[in-house]
CSV table of C-alpha atoms in Angstrom, one decimal:
chain,number,residue,atom,x,y,z
A,223,MET,CA,-57.7,110.5,103.5
A,224,SER,CA,-55.5,108.0,105.5
A,225,SER,CA,-57.2,106.5,108.6
A,226,PRO,CA,-55.3,106.8,112.1
A,227,ALA,CA,-54.0,103.3,111.7
A,228,THR,CA,-52.4,104.0,108.2
A,229,ALA,CA,-51.4,107.7,108.5
A,230,PRO,CA,-47.7,108.1,108.1
A,231,PRO,CA,-45.4,107.9,110.9
A,232,PRO,CA,-42.9,110.7,111.6
A,233,PRO,CA,-40.1,111.0,109.3
A,234,ALA,CA,-37.5,109.9,112.2
A,235,SER,CA,-39.7,106.8,112.9
A,236,LEU,CA,-40.0,105.8,109.3
A,237,LYS,CA,-36.3,106.0,108.7
A,238,ARG,CA,-35.5,103.9,111.5
A,239,ILE,CA,-38.1,101.3,110.2
A,240,VAL,CA,-36.6,101.5,106.8
A,241,ALA,CA,-33.1,101.1,108.4
A,242,ALA,CA,-34.2,98.1,110.3
A,243,SER,CA,-35.5,96.4,107.3
A,244,LEU,CA,-32.4,97.4,105.1
A,245,ILE,CA,-30.0,96.2,107.5
A,246,GLY,CA,-31.6,92.9,107.9
A,247,THR,CA,-31.8,92.3,104.4
A,248,THR,CA,-28.5,93.1,103.7
A,249,ILE,CA,-27.1,91.0,106.3
A,250,GLU,CA,-29.3,87.9,105.0
A,251,TRP,CA,-28.2,88.6,101.5
A,252,TYR,CA,-24.4,89.1,102.8
A,253,ASP,CA,-24.7,85.5,104.2
A,254,PHE,CA,-26.6,84.1,101.1
A,255,PHE,CA,-24.2,85.3,98.8
A,256,LEU,CA,-20.9,84.6,100.8
A,257,TYR,CA,-21.6,81.0,100.9
A,258,GLY,CA,-22.0,81.4,96.8
A,259,SER,CA,-18.7,82.8,96.6
A,260,ALA,CA,-17.0,80.5,99.2
A,261,ALA,CA,-18.5,77.2,97.5
A,262,ALA,CA,-16.8,78.5,94.2
A,263,LEU,CA,-13.4,79.4,96.0
A,264,VAL,CA,-12.8,76.8,98.6
A,265,PHE,CA,-15.8,74.5,99.7
A,266,ASN,CA,-14.5,72.0,96.9
A,267,LYS,CA,-11.4,71.5,98.5
A,268,LEU,CA,-12.3,71.8,102.2
A,269,PHE,CA,-15.7,69.5,102.1
A,270,PHE,CA,-15.3,67.3,99.1
A,271,PRO,CA,-11.7,66.4,98.6
A,272,ASN,CA,-12.2,62.9,97.5
A,273,SER,CA,-14.0,64.1,94.4
A,274,ASP,CA,-12.7,65.0,91.1
A,275,PRO,CA,-12.2,69.0,91.0
A,276,LEU,CA,-15.2,69.4,88.8
A,277,VAL,CA,-17.5,67.0,90.5
A,278,GLY,CA,-16.1,68.7,94.0
A,279,THR,CA,-17.2,72.1,92.7
A,280,LEU,CA,-20.6,70.6,91.4
A,281,LEU,CA,-21.2,69.2,94.9
A,282,SER,CA,-20.5,72.3,96.2
A,283,PHE,CA,-22.7,74.3,94.3
A,284,LEU,CA,-25.4,71.6,94.8
A,285,THR,CA,-25.4,72.4,98.5
A,286,TYR,CA,-25.7,76.2,97.5
A,287,ALA,CA,-28.8,75.2,95.2
A,288,VAL,CA,-30.2,73.6,98.5
A,289,GLY,CA,-30.7,77.0,100.0
A,290,PHE,CA,-33.2,77.9,97.3
A,291,ALA,CA,-35.1,74.6,97.9
A,292,ALA,CA,-35.6,75.6,101.5
A,293,ARG,CA,-36.7,79.0,100.7
A,294,PRO,CA,-40.4,77.9,99.9
A,295,LEU,CA,-40.8,76.1,103.3
A,296,GLY,CA,-39.5,79.2,104.9
A,297,ALA,CA,-42.2,81.2,103.3
A,298,LEU,CA,-45.0,78.9,104.5
A,299,VAL,CA,-43.8,78.6,108.0
A,300,PHE,CA,-42.8,82.4,108.3
A,301,GLY,CA,-46.0,83.6,106.5
A,302,HIS,CA,-48.2,81.7,108.7
A,303,TYR,CA,-46.9,82.8,111.9
A,304,GLY,CA,-46.1,86.4,110.6
A,305,ASP,CA,-49.8,87.0,109.8
A,306,ARG,CA,-50.7,85.5,113.3
A,307,LEU,CA,-48.0,86.8,115.4
A,308,GLY,CA,-46.8,89.8,113.9
A,309,ARG,CA,-44.1,91.0,111.4
A,310,LYS,CA,-41.3,92.0,113.9
A,311,LYS,CA,-41.4,88.7,115.7
A,312,LEU,CA,-40.6,87.0,112.7
A,313,LEU,CA,-37.9,89.2,111.4
A,314,VAL,CA,-36.0,88.9,114.7
A,315,LEU,CA,-36.2,85.1,114.4
A,316,SER,CA,-35.1,84.9,110.6
A,317,LEU,CA,-32.1,87.4,111.5
A,318,LEU,CA,-31.2,84.9,114.4
A,319,LEU,CA,-31.5,81.8,112.1
A,320,MET,CA,-29.5,83.2,109.4
A,321,GLY,CA,-26.7,84.8,111.3
A,322,GLY,CA,-26.5,81.9,113.6
A,323,ALA,CA,-26.2,79.5,110.7
A,324,THR,CA,-23.5,81.5,108.9
A,325,PHE,CA,-21.5,82.0,112.1
A,326,ALA,CA,-21.8,78.0,112.8
A,327,ILE,CA,-20.4,77.5,109.1
A,328,GLY,CA,-17.3,79.4,110.0
A,329,LEU,CA,-16.6,77.1,112.9
A,330,LEU,CA,-17.1,73.9,110.9
A,331,PRO,CA,-14.3,71.3,110.9
A,332,THR,CA,-13.6,70.2,107.4
A,333,TYR,CA,-13.6,66.8,105.7
A,334,ALA,CA,-9.9,66.4,106.9
A,335,THR,CA,-11.1,66.8,110.4
A,336,ILE,CA,-14.2,64.7,110.7
A,337,GLY,CA,-14.7,63.0,107.5
A,338,THR,CA,-18.2,62.7,105.8
A,339,ALA,CA,-20.0,64.7,108.6
A,340,ALA,CA,-18.4,67.8,107.3
A,341,PRO,CA,-20.4,68.2,104.1
A,342,VAL,CA,-23.5,66.9,105.7
A,343,LEU,CA,-23.5,69.5,108.3
A,344,LEU,CA,-22.5,72.2,105.8
A,345,THR,CA,-25.9,71.3,103.9
A,346,VAL,CA,-27.9,71.3,107.0
A,347,LEU,CA,-26.7,74.7,107.8
A,348,ARG,CA,-27.4,75.9,103.9
A,349,LEU,CA,-30.8,74.6,104.5
A,350,VAL,CA,-31.0,76.8,107.6
A,351,GLN,CA,-30.0,79.7,105.7
A,352,GLY,CA,-32.4,79.0,102.9
A,353,PHE,CA,-35.4,78.5,105.2
A,354,ALA,CA,-34.5,81.8,107.0
A,355,LEU,CA,-34.0,83.8,103.7
A,356,GLY,CA,-37.3,82.5,102.5
A,357,GLY,CA,-39.1,84.1,105.7
A,358,GLU,CA,-37.1,87.3,105.7
A,359,TRP,CA,-38.1,89.0,102.6
A,360,GLY,CA,-41.9,89.2,103.0
A,361,GLY,CA,-41.6,90.5,106.8
A,362,ALA,CA,-39.1,93.0,105.8
A,363,VAL,CA,-40.9,94.6,102.9
A,364,LEU,CA,-44.4,94.5,104.9
A,365,LEU,CA,-43.1,96.1,107.9
A,366,VAL,CA,-42.0,99.1,105.5
A,367,SER,CA,-45.1,99.0,103.3
A,368,GLU,CA,-47.4,98.8,106.2
A,369,HIS,CA,-45.8,101.9,108.2
A,370,GLY,CA,-45.9,104.2,105.2
A,371,ASP,CA,-48.6,105.9,103.5
A,372,ALA,CA,-49.8,105.1,99.9
A,373,ARG,CA,-48.2,108.2,98.4
A,374,ARG,CA,-44.6,107.0,98.9
A,375,ARG,CA,-45.0,103.4,99.7
A,376,GLY,CA,-43.2,102.4,96.4
A,377,PHE,CA,-40.1,104.4,97.2
A,378,TRP,CA,-39.8,103.3,100.9
A,379,ALA,CA,-40.6,99.7,100.3
A,380,SER,CA,-37.9,99.7,97.6
A,381,TRP,CA,-35.4,100.1,100.3
A,382,PRO,CA,-35.5,96.7,101.7
A,383,GLN,CA,-34.7,95.6,97.9
A,384,THR,CA,-31.7,97.4,97.9
A,385,GLY,CA,-30.2,94.7,100.7
A,386,ALA,CA,-29.7,92.3,97.6
A,387,PRO,CA,-26.7,94.6,95.8
A,388,ALA,CA,-25.7,95.8,99.2
A,389,GLY,CA,-25.1,92.4,100.5
A,390,GLN,CA,-23.3,91.3,97.4
A,391,LEU,CA,-21.1,93.9,97.6
A,392,LEU,CA,-20.5,93.6,101.1
A,393,ALA,CA,-19.6,89.5,100.8
A,394,THR,CA,-17.5,90.3,97.7
A,395,GLY,CA,-15.8,93.1,99.2
A,396,VAL,CA,-14.9,91.2,102.3
A,397,LEU,CA,-13.4,88.3,100.2
A,398,SER,CA,-11.6,90.4,98.0
A,399,LEU,CA,-10.0,92.2,100.8
A,400,LEU,CA,-8.9,89.0,102.4
A,401,THR,CA,-7.6,87.2,99.1
A,402,ALA,CA,-5.5,90.4,98.8
A,403,VAL,CA,-4.0,90.2,102.1
A,404,LEU,CA,-3.5,86.6,102.8
A,405,SER,CA,-1.7,84.0,100.9
A,406,ASP,CA,-3.7,81.3,99.0
A,407,ALA,CA,-2.5,78.9,101.8
A,408,ALA,CA,-3.6,81.1,104.6
A,409,PHE,CA,-6.9,81.8,103.2
A,410,GLY,CA,-7.7,78.3,102.4
A,411,SER,CA,-6.7,77.0,105.9
A,412,TRP,CA,-8.4,79.7,108.0
A,413,GLY,CA,-9.1,82.8,106.2
A,414,TRP,CA,-12.2,81.8,104.6
A,415,ARG,CA,-13.7,81.4,108.1
A,416,ILE,CA,-13.4,85.2,108.7
A,417,PRO,CA,-16.3,86.6,106.8
A,418,PHE,CA,-18.7,83.9,108.1
A,419,LEU,CA,-17.5,84.6,111.6
A,420,LEU,CA,-18.0,88.4,110.8
A,421,SER,CA,-21.7,87.6,110.4
A,422,GLY,CA,-22.1,87.4,114.3
A,423,VAL,CA,-21.0,91.0,114.7
A,424,LEU,CA,-23.4,91.7,111.9
A,425,VAL,CA,-26.5,90.2,113.4
A,426,ILE,CA,-26.1,91.7,116.9
A,427,VAL,CA,-26.2,95.3,115.2
A,428,GLY,CA,-29.1,94.3,112.9
A,429,LEU,CA,-30.9,92.9,116.1
A,430,TRP,CA,-30.4,95.8,117.9
A,431,ILE,CA,-31.9,97.9,115.1
A,432,ARG,CA,-34.8,95.7,114.8
A,433,LEU,CA,-35.8,95.3,118.2
A,434,SER,CA,-35.9,99.1,118.4
A,435,VAL,CA,-38.8,99.5,115.9
A,436,ASP,CA,-42.6,98.8,116.5
A,437,GLU,CA,-44.9,96.4,115.1
A,438,SER,CA,-46.8,97.4,111.9
A,439,PRO,CA,-49.7,99.5,112.9
A,440,VAL,CA,-51.9,97.9,109.9
A,441,PHE,CA,-51.2,94.6,111.5
A,442,LYS,CA,-52.0,95.7,114.8
A,443,GLN,CA,-55.2,97.0,113.6
A,444,ALA,CA,-56.3,93.9,111.8
A,445,LEU,CA,-55.2,91.8,114.7
A,446,ALA,CA,-57.7,93.7,116.8
A,447,GLN,CA,-60.4,93.4,114.3
A,448,ALA,CA,-59.9,89.7,114.3
A,449,GLU,CA,-60.0,89.3,118.1
A,450,ALA,CA,-63.4,91.3,118.2
A,451,ARG,CA,-64.4,88.7,115.5
A,452,LYS,CA,-63.6,85.5,117.3
A,453,ALA,CA,-67.3,84.4,117.6
A,454,ASP,CA,-67.8,85.0,113.9
A,455,ARG,CA,-67.7,81.9,111.5
A,456,ALA,CA,-65.1,84.1,109.3
A,457,ALA,CA,-62.7,83.8,112.0
A,458,ASP,CA,-61.9,80.1,111.1
A,459,ALA,CA,-60.2,81.3,107.8
A,460,GLU,CA,-58.2,83.8,109.6
A,461,LYS,CA,-56.8,80.8,111.9
A,462,LEU,CA,-55.0,79.5,108.8
A,463,PRO,CA,-53.4,82.2,106.5
A,464,LEU,CA,-52.2,79.7,104.2
A,465,VAL,CA,-55.5,78.3,103.4
A,466,ALA,CA,-57.2,81.7,103.4
A,467,VAL,CA,-54.4,82.8,100.7
A,468,LEU,CA,-54.8,79.8,98.5
A,469,ARG,CA,-58.7,80.4,98.8
A,470,HIS,CA,-59.0,84.0,98.3
A,471,HIS,CA,-55.7,85.2,96.7
A,472,TRP,CA,-54.7,82.3,94.4
A,473,ARG,CA,-55.0,84.5,91.4
A,474,ASP,CA,-52.6,86.9,93.0
A,475,VAL,CA,-50.3,84.4,94.1
A,476,LEU,CA,-50.0,83.3,90.6
A,477,VAL,CA,-49.4,86.7,89.2
A,478,ALA,CA,-46.7,87.3,92.0
A,479,MET,CA,-45.0,84.1,90.9
A,480,GLY,CA,-45.3,85.0,86.9
A,481,ALA,CA,-44.0,88.7,87.9
A,482,ARG,CA,-41.0,86.8,89.4
A,483,MET,CA,-39.8,84.9,86.6
A,484,ALA,CA,-38.1,87.5,84.6
A,485,GLU,CA,-36.9,89.5,87.6
A,486,ASN,CA,-35.1,86.3,89.0
A,487,ILE,CA,-33.7,84.6,86.1
A,488,SER,CA,-32.2,87.8,84.5
A,489,TYR,CA,-30.7,88.6,87.8
A,490,TYR,CA,-28.8,85.4,88.1
A,491,VAL,CA,-27.7,85.2,84.6
A,492,ILE,CA,-26.5,89.0,84.8
A,493,THR,CA,-24.6,88.5,88.2
A,494,ALA,CA,-23.9,84.7,88.4
A,495,PHE,CA,-23.6,83.2,84.9
A,496,ILE,CA,-21.6,86.0,83.5
A,497,LEU,CA,-18.7,84.7,85.7
A,498,VAL,CA,-18.9,81.7,83.6
A,499,TYR,CA,-19.5,83.2,80.2
A,500,ALA,CA,-17.1,86.0,80.4
A,501,THR,CA,-14.3,83.7,81.4
A,502,THR,CA,-15.1,80.8,79.0
A,503,SER,CA,-16.4,82.5,75.8
A,504,ALA,CA,-14.9,85.9,75.8
A,505,GLY,CA,-11.6,85.1,77.3
A,506,VAL,CA,-12.2,87.9,80.5
A,507,SER,CA,-10.5,86.9,83.7
A,508,LYS,CA,-12.5,86.2,86.7
A,509,GLN,CA,-11.4,89.2,88.5
A,510,THR,CA,-12.4,91.6,85.9
A,511,ALA,CA,-15.8,90.1,85.5
A,512,LEU,CA,-16.2,90.3,89.3
A,513,ASN,CA,-15.0,93.9,89.2
A,514,ALA,CA,-17.8,94.5,86.4
A,515,VAL,CA,-20.6,93.1,88.5
A,516,LEU,CA,-19.2,95.1,91.5
A,517,ILE,CA,-19.4,98.5,89.9
A,518,ALA,CA,-22.9,97.5,88.2
A,519,SER,CA,-24.4,96.3,91.6
A,520,ALA,CA,-23.4,99.8,93.1
A,521,VAL,CA,-25.4,101.5,90.3
A,522,HIS,CA,-28.1,98.9,90.8
A,523,PHE,CA,-28.3,99.8,94.5
A,524,ALA,CA,-28.7,103.6,93.7
A,525,ALA,CA,-31.3,102.8,90.8
A,526,ILE,CA,-33.6,100.8,92.9
A,527,PRO,CA,-35.3,103.4,95.0
A,528,ALA,CA,-35.4,105.8,92.0
A,529,TRP,CA,-37.5,103.2,90.4
A,530,GLY,CA,-39.7,102.8,93.3
A,531,ALA,CA,-40.2,106.4,93.7
A,532,LEU,CA,-41.3,106.3,89.7
A,533,SER,CA,-43.8,103.7,90.6
A,534,ASP,CA,-45.4,106.0,93.3
A,535,ARG,CA,-45.9,108.6,90.5
A,536,ILE,CA,-47.1,106.5,87.5
A,537,GLY,CA,-48.0,103.2,89.1
A,538,ARG,CA,-46.3,99.9,89.8
A,539,ARG,CA,-47.5,98.2,86.7
A,540,PRO,CA,-45.9,100.3,84.1
A,541,VAL,CA,-42.4,100.3,85.9
A,542,TYR,CA,-42.4,96.8,86.4
A,543,LEU,CA,-43.5,96.3,82.3
A,544,MET,CA,-40.7,98.5,81.6
A,545,GLY,CA,-38.2,96.4,83.3
A,546,ALA,CA,-39.3,93.0,82.0
A,547,VAL,CA,-39.5,94.5,78.5
A,548,GLY,CA,-36.3,96.0,78.9
A,549,VAL,CA,-34.4,93.0,80.2
A,550,GLY,CA,-35.9,91.1,77.2
A,551,LEU,CA,-34.9,93.5,74.6
A,552,TRP,CA,-31.4,93.9,76.2
A,553,MET,CA,-30.2,90.2,76.4
A,554,PHE,CA,-29.0,90.2,72.9
A,555,PRO,CA,-26.7,93.5,73.3
A,556,PHE,CA,-26.0,92.3,76.6
A,557,PHE,CA,-24.1,89.1,75.3
A,558,SER,CA,-22.8,91.1,72.1
A,559,LEU,CA,-20.9,93.7,74.4
A,560,ILE,CA,-19.2,90.8,76.6
A,561,ASP,CA,-18.1,89.0,73.5
A,562,THR,CA,-15.9,92.0,72.7
A,563,GLY,CA,-13.9,91.1,75.9
A,564,GLY,CA,-13.3,94.9,76.5
A,565,PHE,CA,-13.8,96.0,80.5
A,566,GLY,CA,-15.8,99.0,79.5
A,567,ASN,CA,-18.2,97.1,77.2
A,568,LEU,CA,-18.5,94.5,80.3
A,569,ILE,CA,-19.6,97.2,82.8
A,570,LEU,CA,-22.0,98.8,80.5
A,571,ALA,CA,-23.8,95.4,79.5
A,572,VAL,CA,-24.1,94.4,83.4
A,573,THR,CA,-25.1,98.0,84.5
A,574,VAL,CA,-27.6,98.5,82.0
A,575,GLY,CA,-29.0,94.9,82.6
A,576,LEU,CA,-29.0,95.6,86.5
A,577,VAL,CA,-30.5,98.9,86.1
A,578,LEU,CA,-33.6,97.2,84.0
A,579,HIS,CA,-33.8,94.5,86.7
A,580,GLY,CA,-34.1,97.2,89.2
A,581,ALA,CA,-37.4,98.5,87.1
A,582,MET,CA,-38.9,95.2,88.3
A,583,TYR,CA,-37.3,94.5,91.7
A,584,ALA,CA,-37.9,98.0,93.1
A,585,PRO,CA,-41.9,98.3,93.0
A,586,GLN,CA,-42.0,94.5,93.6
A,587,ALA,CA,-41.9,95.2,97.5
A,588,ALA,CA,-45.1,97.5,97.5
A,589,PHE,CA,-46.7,95.7,94.6
A,590,PHE,CA,-47.1,92.3,96.2
A,591,SER,CA,-47.8,93.9,99.4
A,592,GLU,CA,-50.8,95.8,97.9
A,593,MET,CA,-52.4,92.7,96.4
A,594,PHE,CA,-53.0,90.8,99.8
A,595,ALA,CA,-55.3,91.4,102.9
A,596,THR,CA,-53.3,92.4,105.9
A,597,ARG,CA,-54.1,89.1,107.8
A,598,MET,CA,-53.0,86.9,104.9
A,599,ARG,CA,-50.4,89.2,103.6
A,600,TYR,CA,-47.0,87.7,104.9
A,601,SER,CA,-48.0,84.6,103.4
A,602,GLY,CA,-49.2,85.6,100.1
A,603,ALA,CA,-46.3,87.7,99.3
A,604,SER,CA,-43.8,85.3,100.9
A,605,ILE,CA,-45.3,82.2,98.7
A,606,GLY,CA,-45.7,84.2,95.4
A,607,ALA,CA,-42.0,85.5,95.9
A,608,GLN,CA,-40.2,82.3,97.0
A,609,PHE,CA,-42.1,79.5,95.3
A,610,ALA,CA,-41.1,81.3,92.1
A,611,SER,CA,-37.4,81.5,93.0
A,612,VAL,CA,-37.3,77.6,92.9
A,613,ALA,CA,-38.3,77.4,89.2
A,614,ALA,CA,-36.5,80.7,88.4
A,615,GLY,CA,-33.5,81.8,90.2
A,616,ALA,CA,-32.4,78.5,91.6
A,617,PRO,CA,-31.9,76.6,88.2
A,618,ALA,CA,-31.1,79.7,86.1
A,619,PRO,CA,-27.1,79.8,86.3
A,620,LEU,CA,-27.3,75.8,85.6
A,621,ILE,CA,-29.8,76.0,82.6
A,622,ALA,CA,-27.8,79.0,81.2
A,623,THR,CA,-24.7,76.9,81.7
A,624,ALA,CA,-26.0,73.7,80.2
A,625,LEU,CA,-27.2,75.7,77.2
A,626,LEU,CA,-23.8,77.1,76.7
A,627,SER,CA,-22.4,73.7,76.9
A,628,ASP,CA,-24.8,72.2,74.5
A,629,TYR,CA,-24.9,75.0,71.8
A,630,GLY,CA,-21.6,76.9,72.4
A,631,SER,CA,-23.6,80.1,71.8
A,632,SER,CA,-25.4,83.0,74.0
A,633,THR,CA,-28.3,83.0,71.3
A,634,PRO,CA,-30.4,80.2,73.4
A,635,ILE,CA,-29.5,81.8,76.8
A,636,ALA,CA,-30.7,85.3,75.6
A,637,LEU,CA,-33.9,83.5,74.4
A,638,TYR,CA,-34.2,81.9,77.7
A,639,VAL,CA,-34.3,85.1,79.5
A,640,ILE,CA,-36.7,86.6,76.9
A,641,ALA,CA,-39.2,83.6,77.4
A,642,ALA,CA,-39.3,84.5,80.8
A,643,ALA,CA,-39.5,88.3,79.9
A,644,VAL,CA,-42.7,87.5,78.3
A,645,LEU,CA,-44.2,85.3,80.9
A,646,THR,CA,-43.6,88.1,83.3
A,647,VAL,CA,-45.3,90.6,81.0
A,648,VAL,CA,-48.3,88.6,80.5
A,649,ALA,CA,-48.5,88.0,84.4
A,650,VAL,CA,-48.1,91.8,85.1
A,651,ALA,CA,-50.6,92.8,82.5
A,652,ALA,CA,-53.2,90.6,83.8
A,653,ALA,CA,-52.9,92.0,87.4
A,654,LYS,CA,-54.7,95.3,88.7
A,655,GLU,CA,-52.9,98.5,89.4
A,656,THR,CA,-52.5,98.8,93.1
A,657,ARG,CA,-50.7,102.1,93.8
A,658,HIS,CA,-53.6,104.0,95.6
A,659,ARG,CA,-54.8,101.2,97.8
A,660,ASP,CA,-54.8,101.8,101.4
A,661,LEU,CA,-53.5,98.3,103.0
A,662,ALA,CA,-55.7,98.7,106.0
A,663,ASP,CA,-58.7,98.5,103.6
A,664,VAL,CA,-57.3,95.5,101.3
A,665,ALA,CA,-60.0,92.8,102.1
A,666,PRO,CA,-60.0,89.2,100.7
A,667,PRO,CA,-61.9,89.3,97.4
A,668,ALA,CA,-64.2,86.6,98.8
A,669,ASP,CA,-65.9,88.6,101.4
A,670,ALA,CA,-69.1,88.2,100.0
A,671,ASP,CA,-68.7,84.4,100.7
A,672,ARG,CA,-68.8,84.9,104.4
A,673,THR,CA,-72.2,87.1,104.6
A,674,ALA,CA,-73.5,84.7,102.3
A,675,ALA,CA,-72.6,81.5,104.4
A,676,PRO,CA,-75.2,82.2,107.1
A,677,ALA,CA,-78.0,82.0,104.4
A,678,ALA,CA,-76.5,78.9,102.8
A,679,ASP,CA,-76.6,77.4,106.2
A,680,ALA,CA,-80.0,78.3,106.6
A,681,ARG,CA,-81.0,76.7,103.6
A,682,THR,CA,-79.4,73.3,104.6
A,683,ARG,CA,-81.2,73.3,108.2
């Protein structure tokens, strides 16, 4: 039976909480993906004009990769304070940082105006974006996970995960509309700024919704218990959530990092690298490849909650394993379909790939939340997720591009994704099923150490 602290909130309240998390993650992914698209379209000309065109593009994408490098730092800082101060406060801060940085990019003077200071400022703002995104994910999924009950936690917690395809759809849709109605000269001169400035409006809406929800009841209960135990020696561990995570949950952090490898690598190969592969190896236009990704992303958005609901019925691990194995098996057919050059085959390749990716991405929110104790959950989930992204998602398009350049074939790229899938299967198979856990009851596995500490002290006196 659920305790009062974990009893499910009224349906209207839970939907508002889900909406608050979803709109926040959508805005933050909109900002993150928008930068990547602009880096490919105009940033090489506006901020690195003295470079060779290809070098300028590489430098532009290097600033894109900087955002990934900042995500672990955001996970550490936001996780630490999110476990001490609460999920809601940090989610508001992450939204302000991301939205403020994106809005500021829309106001940046270019290289022609202020010289080398322009790319420097662009890089700094990209760092802020990555820092904010590193803290956003953990708080968003925890706010939903800790409000709902265990019976449908996988379904409800999967909704913030749909923010990734929703953000990508929104960013690509806005850019496509602007490029359709503006000339190349107008878009390069001032039109590119509009999507970035639009982020300011989206942030206001997101803040209005996020400020209207309550703090997680599970966190409030854990905080009250911690306050009551301030005189206890065990309170020392709770003052430093990061230290507590590495001491009590190091195995869970490693499982989370391993689980992220296939999910993160496959996503960026399927959605980002495909734009390179389809245009260079299959002779498909960029617009055709982009349209395939857009259609598949819409299906991806719908599939994520369905996979989340399935994880409530059969468990997080089985669904996650289906996704990892499925992505690994799909890689060779994926590239074979793209090689045909047909639009229908391209849509099929990307759609199936993203649906299988959704089987990993959907239960991930509940799965990671259920691994960690409440007072170190924000830190644990964020560290496991964001540290893996540096080794997985950040270099994935670059590694895939380098493999294509060196071997002129998709086979090494498929094997690269398959290797990541094997690693994920091993990590998830080593984890325990978490579906029936009450988040209020999840405690550090080293609680016994705390009770043993007084006895150990007595022996040393």
